[in-house]
Amino acid sequence: MTLEELDKKYVLQTYARDYTNFVKGVGSTLYDESGRDYIDFASGIAVNSVGHGNEKLVSAICEQVKKIIHISNLQVIEPQAKLAQKIVELSGYDMGVFFANSGAEANEGAIKIARKYGETKFENKRYKVITLEHSFHGRTITTVKATGQESFHTPHFSPYPAGFSYEKSIEDVYKAIDDETVAVLIELVQGEGGVQPFEKEEIQKLAAHLKENGVLLIVDEVQTGVYRTGEFLASNLYEIEPDIITLAKGLGGGVPIGAVMTRHKDVFAPGDHGSTFGGNYLSTAAGLAVLDILSELYDNGVLHETLLYFEQKLKETASKYDTLFDKEVGLGMMRGLRAKSAEIQGNIIKNCMKEGLVILKAGRNTVRFLPSLTIRKDEIDEGFKRFEAAISTL
Ligand SMILES: *Cc1c(COP(=O)(O)O)cnc(C)c1O
């Protein structure tokens, strides 16, 4: 049986999969089984934040797993406590952290904190959570319902939990708030929805309004967090102080981890929430190494240089091929080109694979770039060379 046949026979077919068999990665270069190389502009959907085979990350993981991989959360876990400290210190917010295993699970934790806050802090029970159109918050029943895309709310999985609604714009959020609203859940740059950032002033105004009205602001930083936007958190870039923030994708450098952090440290009591695997030695040792690597790149200015270089290359390409693209969107290392049609988008993704470049879709017509944050200039150059080769025939 070929690998494709094996996959199709035994793996539930929930993805529209590509069948290139990658066997190795070095930095931002991937190798398939025949030894062919590909430039990686996707980094596992913003997960491989420090690239493939990063020596510091690999050795931190190896050192840890030789000693101990897992013990339950009924025991204190040293790298977990240290990672929580590191996250809180880098964020600059006075918060506490809970560790989970994925983005959806981190958002579930955020919603539970908000719901309990709404139950205990007011005379009436506040439970409603408002989200935004084109958002993406995960694949569990609750986070699917929180996701502001009607196509996700298929009747197959109904009934969904009550108390979720989504609005077309931030202006509409103001009108939707009532005395049962406990929280507004947003991404500052909508990733899956099309790499669409919100205006800083718009977000700051919303944050101030929510604070005044006792409504919690939950920022889903599952994709924007861990330096993806150039700052440790997008919330730092937007200069706001959310009540709750969720993290996942880039935090473990490929090891599954999620985190929810909040300044309402007294809401959860023992027994309110938990996770068997969340924050174990393996994932938190990986998280510590990732944050060491990236905070150093941030402090010495290399991350900023990489962002500028990538941005400049992308802008050049966008203006050269303005017959294919309407505009360039995104910020930091979360970038997109809005293709003139879904067909162009699809053809670009296909051609890129043929040219040896891994790239992503977002929304209906956006070509998405989520390179690793440690990508080198020569890898960026080579990636854009291949990108041009892939689009010049369209
Ligand atoms: C990817 C993503 C999620 C879901 O994360 P999983 O780890 O797949 O559960 C949630 N929110 C945002 C903003 C994401 O980009």
Short mmCIF file of N, CA and C and ligand atoms in Angstrom, two decimals, residues 45 101-107 135-140 143 147 187 189-192 220-224 246 248-249 257 334 368, ligand 1:
data_model
loop_
_atom_site.label_atom_id
_atom_site.label_comp_id
_atom_site.label_asym_id
_atom_site.label_seq_id
_atom_site.Cartn_x
_atom_site.Cartn_y
_atom_site.Cartn_z
N ILE A 45 1.37 25.88 10.16
CA ILE A 45 0.35 26.85 10.56
C ILE A 45 0.78 27.57 11.85
N ASN A 101 -3.72 21.78 26.05
CA ASN A 101 -2.98 21.10 24.98
C ASN A 101 -3.21 21.62 23.58
N SER A 102 -4.10 22.57 23.43
CA SER A 102 -4.42 23.08 22.09
C SER A 102 -5.07 24.45 22.21
N GLY A 103 -5.28 25.05 21.06
CA GLY A 103 -5.91 26.37 21.03
C GLY A 103 -7.37 26.31 21.45
N ALA A 104 -8.09 25.34 20.90
CA ALA A 104 -9.51 25.21 21.24
C ALA A 104 -9.68 25.00 22.74
N GLU A 105 -8.80 24.17 23.28
CA GLU A 105 -8.91 23.87 24.71
C GLU A 105 -8.56 25.09 25.57
N ALA A 106 -7.61 25.88 25.09
CA ALA A 106 -7.29 27.13 25.80
C ALA A 106 -8.51 28.05 25.77
N ASN A 107 -9.17 28.12 24.62
CA ASN A 107 -10.37 28.97 24.53
C ASN A 107 -11.51 28.44 25.38
N SER A 135 -14.20 35.20 12.43
CA SER A 135 -13.26 34.74 13.47
C SER A 135 -13.09 33.23 13.38
N PHE A 136 -12.08 32.75 14.08
CA PHE A 136 -11.91 31.31 14.24
C PHE A 136 -11.42 31.04 15.65
N HIS A 137 -12.13 30.18 16.37
CA HIS A 137 -11.76 29.92 17.76
C HIS A 137 -11.58 28.45 18.10
N GLY A 138 -11.78 27.55 17.15
CA GLY A 138 -11.50 26.14 17.43
C GLY A 138 -12.58 25.20 16.93
N ARG A 139 -12.39 23.91 17.23
CA ARG A 139 -13.21 22.85 16.64
C ARG A 139 -14.03 22.06 17.65
N THR A 140 -13.95 22.39 18.93
CA THR A 140 -14.83 21.71 19.88
C THR A 140 -16.24 22.27 19.66
N THR A 143 -16.32 25.91 20.90
CA THR A 143 -15.51 26.89 20.17
C THR A 143 -15.94 27.00 18.70
N THR A 147 -17.03 30.48 16.99
CA THR A 147 -16.46 30.90 15.71
C THR A 147 -17.52 31.62 14.88
N GLU A 187 -9.96 38.00 18.03
CA GLU A 187 -8.58 37.94 17.57
C GLU A 187 -8.21 39.36 17.15
N VAL A 189 -5.67 40.07 15.09
CA VAL A 189 -5.49 39.85 13.65
C VAL A 189 -6.22 38.54 13.35
N GLN A 190 -7.29 38.62 12.57
CA GLN A 190 -8.02 37.38 12.26
C GLN A 190 -7.17 36.55 11.32
N GLY A 191 -6.77 35.37 11.78
CA GLY A 191 -5.85 34.54 11.01
C GLY A 191 -6.55 33.73 9.94
N GLU A 192 -7.29 32.71 10.39
CA GLU A 192 -7.99 31.83 9.44
C GLU A 192 -8.97 32.63 8.58
N ASP A 220 -8.05 36.09 21.81
CA ASP A 220 -7.58 34.80 21.31
C ASP A 220 -6.27 35.03 20.57
N GLU A 221 -5.17 34.72 21.25
CA GLU A 221 -3.84 34.90 20.66
C GLU A 221 -3.22 33.54 20.31
N VAL A 222 -4.09 32.59 20.02
CA VAL A 222 -3.60 31.25 19.66
C VAL A 222 -2.67 31.35 18.44
N GLN A 223 -3.00 32.24 17.51
CA GLN A 223 -2.15 32.41 16.33
C GLN A 223 -1.24 33.65 16.44
N THR A 224 -1.75 34.73 17.03
CA THR A 224 -0.98 35.99 17.06
C THR A 224 0.08 36.01 18.16
N THR A 246 -5.51 33.81 25.37
CA THR A 246 -5.21 32.40 25.10
C THR A 246 -4.05 32.29 24.12
N ALA A 248 -1.38 29.19 22.02
CA ALA A 248 -1.15 27.77 21.71
C ALA A 248 -0.09 27.63 20.61
N LYS A 249 -0.50 27.85 19.37
CA LYS A 249 0.30 27.43 18.21
C LYS A 249 1.81 27.50 18.36
N ILE A 257 0.75 22.30 23.02
CA ILE A 257 0.55 23.02 24.28
C ILE A 257 -0.43 24.16 24.03
N MET A 334 2.74 37.42 10.05
CA MET A 334 1.40 36.91 9.70
C MET A 334 0.98 37.73 8.52
N ARG A 368 -1.66 32.86 2.26
CA ARG A 368 -1.16 33.22 3.60
C ARG A 368 0.28 32.80 3.82
C1 LIG B 1 -5.64 27.60 15.29
C2 LIG B 1 -6.52 28.49 16.08
C3 LIG B 1 -7.37 27.97 17.07
C4 LIG B 1 -7.54 26.49 17.32
O1 LIG B 1 -6.38 25.89 17.79
P1 LIG B 1 -6.29 24.26 17.86
O2 LIG B 1 -4.94 24.03 18.48
O3 LIG B 1 -6.41 23.76 16.47
O4 LIG B 1 -7.39 23.81 18.72
C5 LIG B 1 -8.10 28.86 17.83
N1 LIG B 1 -8.03 30.19 17.63
C6 LIG B 1 -7.22 30.73 16.68
C7 LIG B 1 -7.15 32.20 16.53
C8 LIG B 1 -6.46 29.90 15.86
O5 LIG B 1 -5.68 30.43 14.91
#
